mmCIF file of C-alpha atoms in Angstrom:
data_model
loop_
_atom_site.group_PDB
_atom_site.id
_atom_site.type_symbol
_atom_site.label_atom_id
_atom_site.label_comp_id
_atom_site.label_asym_id
_atom_site.label_seq_id
_atom_site.Cartn_x
_atom_site.Cartn_y
_atom_site.Cartn_z
ATOM 1 C CA UNK A 30 28.481 129.582 87.346
ATOM 2 C CA UNK A 31 28.715 132.728 86.277
ATOM 3 C CA UNK A 32 29.433 134.863 89.247
ATOM 4 C CA UNK A 33 32.315 132.675 89.049
ATOM 5 C CA UNK A 34 33.465 133.191 85.331
ATOM 6 C CA UNK A 35 33.865 137.150 85.524
ATOM 7 C CA UNK A 36 35.494 136.448 89.166
ATOM 8 C CA UNK A 37 38.036 134.034 87.346
ATOM 9 C CA UNK A 38 38.496 136.964 84.805
ATOM 10 C CA UNK A 39 38.846 139.410 86.881
ATOM 11 C CA UNK A 40 41.818 137.892 89.132
ATOM 12 C CA UNK A 41 43.242 136.939 85.729
ATOM 13 C CA UNK A 42 43.044 140.368 84.592
ATOM 14 C CA UNK A 43 44.507 141.721 87.621
ATOM 15 C CA UNK A 44 47.157 139.589 87.946
ATOM 16 C CA UNK A 45 48.100 140.145 84.660
ATOM 17 C CA UNK A 46 48.456 143.437 84.888
ATOM 18 C CA UNK A 47 50.482 143.038 87.857
ATOM 19 C CA UNK A 48 53.021 141.068 85.988
ATOM 20 C CA UNK A 49 52.638 143.893 83.738
ATOM 21 C CA UNK A 50 53.585 146.410 86.347
ATOM 22 C CA UNK A 51 56.305 144.800 87.595
ATOM 23 C CA UNK A 52 58.346 143.805 84.360
ATOM 24 C CA UNK A 53 57.631 147.626 83.147
ATOM 25 C CA UNK A 54 59.576 148.480 86.290
ATOM 26 C CA UNK A 55 62.280 145.762 85.172
ATOM 27 C CA UNK A 56 62.615 147.122 81.956
ATOM 28 C CA UNK A 57 63.380 150.230 83.732
ATOM 29 C CA UNK A 58 66.193 148.617 85.471
ATOM 30 C CA UNK A 59 67.834 146.594 82.286
ATOM 31 C CA UNK A 60 68.223 149.708 80.759
ATOM 32 C CA UNK A 61 69.421 152.248 83.562
ATOM 33 C CA UNK A 62 71.225 149.498 86.192
ATOM 34 C CA UNK A 63 74.322 148.473 83.460
ATOM 35 C CA UNK A 64 74.649 152.359 83.288
ATOM 36 C CA UNK A 65 74.799 152.751 86.830
ATOM 37 C CA UNK A 66 71.574 155.434 86.105
ATOM 38 C CA UNK A 67 69.113 156.307 89.028
ATOM 39 C CA UNK A 68 66.065 153.372 88.991
ATOM 40 C CA UNK A 69 63.712 155.504 91.034
ATOM 41 C CA UNK A 70 63.564 158.509 90.804
ATOM 42 C CA UNK A 71 64.876 159.398 87.291
ATOM 43 C CA UNK A 72 61.980 160.302 84.984
ATOM 44 C CA UNK A 73 61.239 157.670 81.714
ATOM 45 C CA UNK A 74 61.671 159.999 79.191
ATOM 46 C CA UNK A 75 62.242 159.611 75.141
ATOM 47 C CA UNK A 76 65.606 158.611 73.977
ATOM 48 C CA UNK A 77 64.950 160.468 70.487
ATOM 49 C CA UNK A 78 63.902 164.203 71.881
ATOM 50 C CA UNK A 79 64.523 163.185 75.191
ATOM 51 C CA UNK A 80 60.750 164.586 76.354
ATOM 52 C CA UNK A 81 59.641 163.601 79.618
ATOM 53 C CA UNK A 82 56.854 160.586 79.171
ATOM 54 C CA UNK A 83 53.565 161.640 80.628
ATOM 55 C CA UNK A 84 51.394 159.138 82.418
ATOM 56 C CA UNK A 85 49.333 157.789 79.870
ATOM 57 C CA UNK A 86 52.343 157.051 77.882
ATOM 58 C CA UNK A 87 53.236 154.907 80.667
ATOM 59 C CA UNK A 88 50.677 152.474 80.648
ATOM 60 C CA UNK A 89 52.324 148.494 80.257
ATOM 61 C CA UNK A 90 51.264 147.117 76.604
ATOM 62 C CA UNK A 91 48.408 149.231 76.029
ATOM 63 C CA UNK A 92 50.237 152.996 75.624
ATOM 64 C CA UNK A 93 52.806 150.994 73.173
ATOM 65 C CA UNK A 94 49.826 149.710 71.037
ATOM 66 C CA UNK A 95 47.735 153.189 70.742
ATOM 67 C CA UNK A 96 50.543 154.650 70.084
ATOM 68 C CA UNK A 97 51.534 152.277 67.220
ATOM 69 C CA UNK A 98 54.881 152.372 68.893
ATOM 70 C CA UNK A 99 56.115 155.294 68.560
ATOM 71 C CA UNK A 100 56.952 158.265 70.955
ATOM 72 C CA UNK A 101 53.737 160.922 70.327
ATOM 73 C CA UNK A 102 56.172 163.608 70.598
ATOM 74 C CA UNK A 103 59.431 162.800 68.177
ATOM 75 C CA UNK A 104 57.791 160.156 65.994
ATOM 76 C CA UNK A 105 60.746 157.849 67.127
ATOM 77 C CA UNK A 106 59.996 154.209 66.444
ATOM 78 C CA UNK A 107 60.213 152.452 69.986
ATOM 79 C CA UNK A 108 61.406 148.721 69.924
ATOM 80 C CA UNK A 109 59.211 145.766 70.640
ATOM 81 C CA UNK A 110 61.272 144.478 73.243
ATOM 82 C CA UNK A 111 60.129 146.196 76.581
ATOM 83 C CA UNK A 112 56.218 145.591 75.467
ATOM 84 C CA UNK A 113 56.635 141.932 74.872
ATOM 85 C CA UNK A 114 58.725 141.980 78.593
ATOM 86 C CA UNK A 115 55.867 142.932 79.685
ATOM 87 C CA UNK A 116 53.226 141.234 77.912
ATOM 88 C CA UNK A 117 56.158 137.981 78.904
ATOM 89 C CA UNK A 118 55.880 139.501 82.744
ATOM 90 C CA UNK A 119 51.811 139.347 82.893
ATOM 91 C CA UNK A 120 51.999 135.511 81.589
ATOM 92 C CA UNK A 121 54.813 134.998 84.453
ATOM 93 C CA UNK A 122 52.279 136.113 86.857
ATOM 94 C CA UNK A 123 49.508 134.279 85.454
ATOM 95 C CA UNK A 124 51.537 130.964 85.698
ATOM 96 C CA UNK A 125 52.541 131.351 88.624
ATOM 97 C CA UNK A 126 49.412 131.736 90.273
ATOM 98 C CA UNK A 127 48.098 129.248 88.580
ATOM 99 C CA UNK A 128 51.049 126.517 89.299
ATOM 100 C CA UNK A 129 51.317 127.763 93.015
ATOM 101 C CA UNK A 130 47.588 127.949 93.572
ATOM 102 C CA UNK A 131 47.416 126.410 96.802
ATOM 103 C CA UNK A 132 49.572 129.407 97.783
ATOM 104 C CA UNK A 133 50.402 133.040 97.972
ATOM 105 C CA UNK A 134 54.095 133.126 99.390
ATOM 106 C CA UNK A 135 55.374 129.980 96.606
ATOM 107 C CA UNK A 136 53.643 132.012 93.539
ATOM 108 C CA UNK A 137 55.112 135.467 95.094
ATOM 109 C CA UNK A 138 59.102 133.564 95.218
ATOM 110 C CA UNK A 139 58.536 131.938 91.708
ATOM 111 C CA UNK A 140 57.447 135.184 90.011
ATOM 112 C CA UNK A 141 60.292 137.286 91.858
ATOM 113 C CA UNK A 142 62.774 134.710 90.525
ATOM 114 C CA UNK A 143 61.794 134.598 86.991
ATOM 115 C CA UNK A 144 61.759 138.698 87.216
ATOM 116 C CA UNK A 145 65.323 138.541 88.877
ATOM 117 C CA UNK A 146 66.268 135.816 85.659
ATOM 118 C CA UNK A 147 64.788 138.253 83.187
ATOM 119 C CA UNK A 148 66.772 141.355 84.351
ATOM 120 C CA UNK A 149 70.395 138.967 84.881
ATOM 121 C CA UNK A 150 69.195 137.587 81.129
ATOM 122 C CA UNK A 151 68.884 140.781 79.231
ATOM 123 C CA UNK A 152 71.187 142.993 81.230
ATOM 124 C CA UNK A 153 73.996 139.957 79.611
ATOM 125 C CA UNK A 154 72.088 140.076 76.253
ATOM 126 C CA UNK A 155 73.107 143.131 75.950
ATOM 127 C CA UNK A 156 76.573 143.638 77.809
ATOM 128 C CA UNK A 157 77.764 140.405 77.989
ATOM 129 C CA UNK A 158 78.475 140.735 81.018
ATOM 130 C CA UNK A 159 75.824 139.357 84.553
ATOM 131 C CA UNK A 160 75.906 142.296 87.825
ATOM 132 C CA UNK A 161 76.820 141.273 91.087
ATOM 133 C CA UNK A 162 73.832 143.261 92.488
ATOM 134 C CA UNK A 163 71.384 141.192 90.789
ATOM 135 C CA UNK A 164 73.322 138.315 91.537
ATOM 136 C CA UNK A 165 72.321 139.342 95.954
ATOM 137 C CA UNK A 166 68.922 140.014 94.851
ATOM 138 C CA UNK A 167 68.686 136.183 93.449
ATOM 139 C CA UNK A 168 70.675 135.403 96.364
ATOM 140 C CA UNK A 169 68.320 137.100 98.550
ATOM 141 C CA UNK A 170 65.062 135.723 96.926
ATOM 142 C CA UNK A 171 67.168 131.854 97.628
ATOM 143 C CA UNK A 172 66.827 132.560 101.401
ATOM 144 C CA UNK A 173 63.573 133.389 101.265
ATOM 145 C CA UNK A 174 62.554 130.423 99.184
ATOM 146 C CA UNK A 175 63.938 128.270 102.097
ATOM 147 C CA UNK A 176 61.147 129.621 104.273
ATOM 148 C CA UNK A 177 58.501 129.377 101.021
ATOM 149 C CA UNK A 178 59.669 126.399 99.366
ATOM 150 C CA UNK A 179 60.970 123.995 102.283
ATOM 151 C CA UNK A 180 60.266 120.580 100.230
ATOM 152 C CA UNK A 181 63.588 121.834 98.500
ATOM 153 C CA UNK A 182 65.543 120.559 101.553
ATOM 154 C CA UNK A 183 69.032 122.038 102.691
ATOM 155 C CA UNK A 184 71.362 119.801 101.618
ATOM 156 C CA UNK A 185 69.961 119.759 98.225
ATOM 157 C CA UNK A 186 70.175 123.221 97.413
ATOM 158 C CA UNK A 187 73.599 123.176 99.171
ATOM 159 C CA UNK A 188 74.442 120.575 96.570
ATOM 160 C CA UNK A 189 73.037 122.366 93.990
ATOM 161 C CA UNK A 190 75.003 125.659 94.471
ATOM 162 C CA UNK A 191 78.605 123.603 93.865
ATOM 163 C CA UNK A 192 77.193 120.449 91.707
ATOM 164 C CA UNK A 193 77.479 122.756 88.346
ATOM 165 C CA UNK A 194 79.584 125.777 89.385
ATOM 166 C CA UNK A 195 81.913 123.589 90.670
ATOM 167 C CA UNK A 196 82.749 121.951 87.269
ATOM 168 C CA UNK A 197 82.351 125.223 85.299
ATOM 169 C CA UNK A 198 84.976 126.673 87.748
ATOM 170 C CA UNK A 199 87.527 123.472 87.034
ATOM 171 C CA UNK A 200 86.801 123.782 82.777
ATOM 172 C CA UNK A 201 87.544 127.558 82.942
ATOM 173 C CA UNK A 202 90.860 126.539 84.833
ATOM 174 C CA UNK A 203 92.134 124.468 81.742
ATOM 175 C CA UNK A 204 89.985 126.163 78.951
ATOM 176 C CA UNK A 205 90.542 129.441 78.563
ATOM 177 C CA UNK A 206 87.407 131.868 78.796
ATOM 178 C CA UNK A 207 85.559 128.675 78.050
ATOM 179 C CA UNK A 208 82.967 130.500 80.643
ATOM 180 C CA UNK A 209 82.787 133.998 82.581
ATOM 181 C CA UNK A 210 82.298 134.224 85.927
ATOM 182 C CA UNK A 211 79.232 135.512 86.144
ATOM 183 C CA UNK A 212 78.069 132.383 84.918
ATOM 184 C CA UNK A 213 79.473 130.705 87.362
ATOM 185 C CA UNK A 214 78.453 132.718 89.892
ATOM 186 C CA UNK A 215 74.983 132.475 88.356
ATOM 187 C CA UNK A 216 74.384 128.802 88.399
ATOM 188 C CA UNK A 217 75.899 129.228 92.574
ATOM 189 C CA UNK A 218 72.807 131.208 93.366
ATOM 190 C CA UNK A 219 70.308 129.223 91.020
ATOM 191 C CA UNK A 220 71.654 125.862 92.862
ATOM 192 C CA UNK A 221 70.254 127.958 95.725
ATOM 193 C CA UNK A 222 67.155 128.609 94.749
ATOM 194 C CA UNK A 223 66.551 125.344 92.664
ATOM 195 C CA UNK A 224 68.069 122.309 94.452
ATOM 196 C CA UNK A 225 70.456 120.434 93.105
ATOM 197 C CA UNK A 226 67.843 117.891 90.573
ATOM 198 C CA UNK A 227 66.220 121.010 88.945
ATOM 199 C CA UNK A 228 69.904 122.758 88.089
ATOM 200 C CA UNK A 229 71.132 119.609 86.881
ATOM 201 C CA UNK A 230 68.469 119.643 84.570
ATOM 202 C CA UNK A 231 68.630 123.555 84.048
ATOM 203 C CA UNK A 232 72.411 123.086 82.702
ATOM 204 C CA UNK A 233 71.538 120.743 80.703
ATOM 205 C CA UNK A 234 68.531 121.858 78.577
#
């Protein structure tokens, strides 16, 4: 019994750490993608003093806490958003693993979907723009979900793609600036992933 509890704690810690690491990378994507900066080869650095960060300064969540939310070099204050995003990533990983504990492919698909939605949301918040590249990634997740989540039928996905995006498009035709083109495309792709029922629930929320 005691071993089982410790095993669950260890697995939970691993999942949370995995989620924070993934979202640490997504923070890089959110920051650099709108500026067309390299998201892989470019070293992480302080925006205040431009100092390249050392490995111990890049540990998700913990580095922020141990450094008191400041750069070790220049002492510039670091915003909490990235750290909170990493915590959210860890919790998302835990939730997806718990909810889809009978299927690793479903859990990974759901986690990936939440991750790309987080990227879309924050880039939209920062730039008021939904980038086509993020929608292509989401479309890829939608294609994968056809196989990992077959309980959402093809017909439901097709209807989901149009049941919200088309009404939004029609509204834009009569009310100038009611919605952006990115919003319409986003709901089209979301419909493919979720199917029509959950897509309707999504737009109502």
